[in-house]
XYZ file of C-alpha atoms in Angstrom:
285
model
C -21.384 46.163 9.531
C -17.981 47.668 10.424
C -15.852 48.607 7.442
C -12.098 47.933 7.226
C -9.884 50.921 7.874
C -8.538 52.710 4.800
C -5.331 51.142 3.507
C -5.982 47.794 5.197
C -7.109 44.641 3.428
C -10.125 42.823 4.842
C -9.226 39.736 6.891
C -9.104 36.508 4.934
C -10.391 33.163 6.114
C -7.713 30.654 7.090
C -7.063 27.982 4.438
C -9.003 24.783 4.805
C -7.168 21.659 5.886
C -7.785 18.454 3.993
C -7.064 14.817 4.748
C -7.850 12.035 2.288
C -7.886 8.603 3.892
C -7.924 5.909 1.245
C -6.442 2.965 3.159
C -8.733 0.997 5.448
C -11.850 3.052 6.120
C -12.012 5.620 3.316
C -12.827 9.144 4.449
C -12.411 12.735 3.294
C -11.907 15.189 6.139
C -12.106 18.967 5.797
C -11.050 21.012 8.825
C -11.465 17.993 11.074
C -14.948 17.031 9.851
C -15.822 14.160 7.530
C -17.612 15.343 4.426
C -21.086 14.086 3.543
C -21.333 13.320 -0.151
C -24.533 14.486 -1.873
C -24.167 11.685 -4.422
C -21.998 8.609 -4.787
C -20.890 9.732 -8.247
C -19.093 12.753 -6.761
C -17.160 10.581 -4.307
C -16.328 8.048 -7.025
C -14.999 10.836 -9.248
C -12.757 12.087 -6.440
C -11.205 8.670 -5.841
C -10.867 7.913 -9.547
C -8.865 11.113 -10.025
C -6.918 10.321 -6.857
C -5.941 6.973 -8.400
C -4.808 8.763 -11.597
C -2.735 11.750 -10.419
C -1.528 12.387 -13.967
C -5.124 13.165 -14.971
C -7.694 11.710 -17.361
C -9.797 12.939 -20.265
C -13.572 13.000 -19.880
C -14.154 10.053 -22.197
C -11.598 8.000 -20.206
C -13.342 8.899 -16.941
C -16.785 8.011 -18.247
C -15.578 4.686 -19.631
C -13.239 3.705 -16.813
C -15.391 4.824 -13.908
C -18.960 4.189 -15.070
C -18.588 2.137 -18.249
C -20.259 4.833 -20.351
C -19.663 6.254 -23.799
C -19.096 9.993 -24.137
C -22.511 11.309 -25.203
C -24.364 14.561 -24.412
C -26.327 12.787 -21.669
C -23.269 11.200 -20.026
C -21.295 14.429 -20.421
C -23.989 16.162 -18.363
C -23.731 13.442 -15.722
C -19.991 14.094 -15.564
C -20.516 17.862 -15.195
C -22.995 17.321 -12.344
C -20.622 14.971 -10.503
C -17.759 17.411 -11.006
C -19.822 20.335 -9.673
C -20.870 18.331 -6.621
C -17.303 17.258 -5.915
C -16.011 20.831 -6.007
C -18.908 22.133 -3.930
C -18.570 19.406 -1.296
C -14.863 20.097 -0.827
C -15.490 23.837 -0.765
C -13.019 24.818 -3.453
C -13.689 25.435 -7.152
C -10.153 24.299 -8.003
C -10.494 20.888 -6.342
C -10.395 19.434 -9.839
C -8.266 21.169 -12.457
C -8.847 21.019 -16.200
C -6.155 21.634 -18.770
C -6.777 21.031 -22.472
C -9.572 18.623 -21.681
C -7.607 16.649 -19.110
C -8.984 16.570 -15.558
C -6.841 16.032 -12.464
C -7.140 16.383 -8.725
C -5.505 19.506 -7.305
C -1.921 18.649 -6.225
C -2.605 19.912 -2.674
C -5.492 17.476 -2.305
C -3.499 14.594 -3.689
C -0.612 15.431 -1.331
C -3.008 15.310 1.638
C -3.700 11.594 1.133
C -2.298 8.687 3.097
C -1.117 6.889 -0.039
C 0.863 9.962 -1.075
C 2.550 9.919 2.340
C 3.260 6.209 1.901
C 4.928 6.535 -1.495
C 6.799 9.722 -0.582
C 8.363 8.058 2.465
C 9.215 4.944 0.442
C 10.917 7.063 -2.231
C 12.910 8.870 0.464
C 13.946 5.567 2.051
C 15.313 4.308 -1.276
C 17.561 7.367 -1.458
C 18.657 7.182 2.165
C 22.368 6.744 2.839
C 22.231 5.006 6.229
C 20.296 1.971 7.469
C 18.874 3.692 10.554
C 17.622 6.647 8.548
C 16.141 4.244 6.005
C 14.472 2.300 8.807
C 12.892 5.448 10.230
C 11.595 6.515 6.835
C 10.118 3.072 6.253
C 8.381 3.211 9.615
C 6.890 6.568 8.663
C 5.702 5.114 5.374
C 4.128 2.027 6.897
C 2.445 4.072 9.624
C 0.299 5.503 6.821
C -0.533 2.072 5.426
C -3.361 0.646 7.475
C -5.796 -1.451 5.479
C -6.800 -2.089 1.895
C -7.089 0.702 -0.657
C -10.695 1.958 -1.004
C -12.308 -1.294 0.185
C -15.819 0.080 -0.414
C -15.315 0.523 -4.160
C -15.241 -1.965 -7.031
C -13.946 -1.835 -10.577
C -10.879 -2.557 -12.674
C -9.440 0.895 -12.012
C -9.561 0.500 -8.243
C -8.196 -3.054 -8.408
C -5.205 -1.784 -10.394
C -4.540 0.969 -7.854
C -5.084 -1.476 -4.986
C -2.432 -3.803 -6.394
C 0.018 -0.936 -6.785
C -0.396 0.297 -3.220
C -0.297 -3.229 -1.788
C 3.003 -3.849 -3.588
C 4.417 -0.678 -2.036
C 3.398 -1.811 1.448
C 4.941 -5.243 0.906
C 8.149 -3.664 -0.381
C 8.359 -1.543 2.761
C 7.934 -4.496 5.113
C 10.422 -6.664 3.213
C 13.049 -3.935 3.151
C 12.503 -3.307 6.847
C 12.952 -7.020 7.508
C 16.249 -7.035 5.608
C 17.516 -4.070 7.642
C 16.583 -5.759 10.923
C 18.149 -9.017 9.783
C 21.438 -7.279 8.935
C 21.390 -5.674 12.410
C 20.601 -9.110 13.944
C 17.319 -7.811 15.329
C 15.632 -11.148 14.758
C 12.210 -10.538 16.403
C 11.745 -7.311 14.413
C 12.876 -9.020 11.209
C 10.336 -11.801 11.774
C 7.551 -9.306 12.552
C 8.194 -7.371 9.335
C 8.065 -10.611 7.330
C 4.794 -11.594 9.015
C 3.252 -8.255 8.063
C 4.484 -8.569 4.485
C 2.898 -12.021 4.211
C -0.339 -10.707 5.718
C -0.460 -7.935 3.123
C 0.194 -10.382 0.277
C 0.515 -14.134 0.904
C 2.079 -14.496 -2.560
C 5.120 -12.366 -1.740
C 7.467 -15.040 -3.062
C 8.384 -18.382 -1.616
C 11.889 -17.257 -0.694
C 10.373 -14.802 1.774
C 8.210 -17.532 3.297
C 11.371 -19.602 3.707
C 13.069 -16.689 5.463
C 10.068 -16.309 7.742
C 10.158 -20.007 8.651
C 13.808 -19.652 9.624
C 13.140 -16.448 11.590
C 10.286 -18.081 13.500
C 12.556 -20.988 14.384
C 15.160 -18.581 15.763
C 12.793 -16.227 17.601
C 10.162 -18.694 18.812
C 10.517 -22.399 18.079
C 10.293 -24.957 15.294
C 6.590 -25.465 15.947
C 5.803 -21.874 15.012
C 7.823 -22.293 11.809
C 6.079 -25.540 10.867
C 2.679 -24.028 11.605
C 3.439 -21.185 9.228
C 4.552 -23.718 6.599
C 1.285 -25.639 6.969
C -0.817 -22.488 6.665
C 1.135 -21.443 3.573
C 0.744 -24.900 2.022
C -3.007 -24.805 2.699
C -3.286 -21.317 1.169
C -1.530 -22.434 -2.011
C -3.784 -25.453 -2.345
C -7.018 -23.562 -1.658
C -6.376 -20.278 -3.469
C -3.861 -21.083 -6.198
C -4.170 -24.825 -6.745
C -0.434 -25.283 -6.277
C 2.027 -26.805 -3.816
C 5.192 -25.431 -2.169
C 8.487 -25.816 -3.978
C 10.684 -28.749 -3.042
C 13.186 -26.379 -1.413
C 10.458 -25.220 0.972
C 9.393 -28.799 1.739
C 13.011 -29.749 2.424
C 13.459 -26.721 4.676
C 10.384 -27.701 6.701
C 11.855 -31.169 7.231
C 15.173 -29.676 8.339
C 13.405 -27.448 10.839
C 11.454 -30.413 12.183
C 14.820 -32.121 12.745
C 15.874 -29.182 14.962
C 18.197 -27.521 12.447
C 18.538 -23.747 12.755
C 19.672 -22.647 9.285
C 20.110 -18.935 9.930
C 23.210 -17.258 8.507
C 23.554 -15.282 11.761
C 23.074 -18.257 14.077
C 26.021 -19.309 16.264
C 24.930 -22.909 15.696
C 25.816 -22.773 11.991
C 29.292 -24.109 11.101
C 31.320 -21.615 9.105
C 31.612 -23.975 6.140
C 27.818 -24.026 5.675
C 27.244 -20.272 5.607
C 27.367 -19.982 1.811
C 24.913 -22.828 1.293
C 22.515 -21.339 3.842
C 22.736 -17.922 2.236
C 21.634 -19.507 -1.024
C 18.779 -21.281 0.744
C 17.470 -18.393 2.827
C 18.211 -15.425 0.594
C 18.473 -16.660 -3.001
C 15.724 -19.221 -3.326
C 13.637 -18.823 -6.515
C 10.554 -16.643 -6.232
C 7.277 -18.359 -5.480
C 4.794 -19.073 -8.231
């Protein structure tokens, strides 16, 4: 085997590239290849630590992830899962331990789609201009395709799922507001549709806004159809009915009213009342 020349360091292997996909179809990709997990416990440990970037103690992991007490037998199970996780990802520091607290390496956490989502959302909140904010929101939502870890169950994953879903909804609603202010009605309506798809219980005021947007961009029939689907969802999933404001709005739309604050058909004297209807209606139950 050839030896390196005196004074020269031996060549080092290029760093591995990681991509953690947690939204939609979950996958862990190392240098372009999906990893094959030797045991489900190793994969579960990865995603549990991913959902808790601040780290967790061993007894919290055993209880929260597998419903186990911290005993010698379960501690060994944890050590085996940890070893398999590190070996599968090809780096001993994939999981860090400090004073008994275990956390995913920051580089691995930063390689995930949810990290990209929240980073872009944070940047958009600090943006000074609407167009820059819009671009940042588009970047954030481009990373948000599907439910968080749909193949896993448990209270811990449901809590994380709710958090990430709320972030996606926030992005779509903010994007809709930006498009509405710029009078880009079709884009405003599309963002509202996507917010409602991500979480039908986004708040009844947003469903009212969507009904108005559909009236302006399509026709009253599209708005009434959305109202009927929303009413059916409330009855079937929540056991509730729409607020009276929403019922009244549906009747107004049926009567060919176009209560949009940006519509040329709205008399100037009614703008304030319509702002209260479309933008300040109480949140849905």
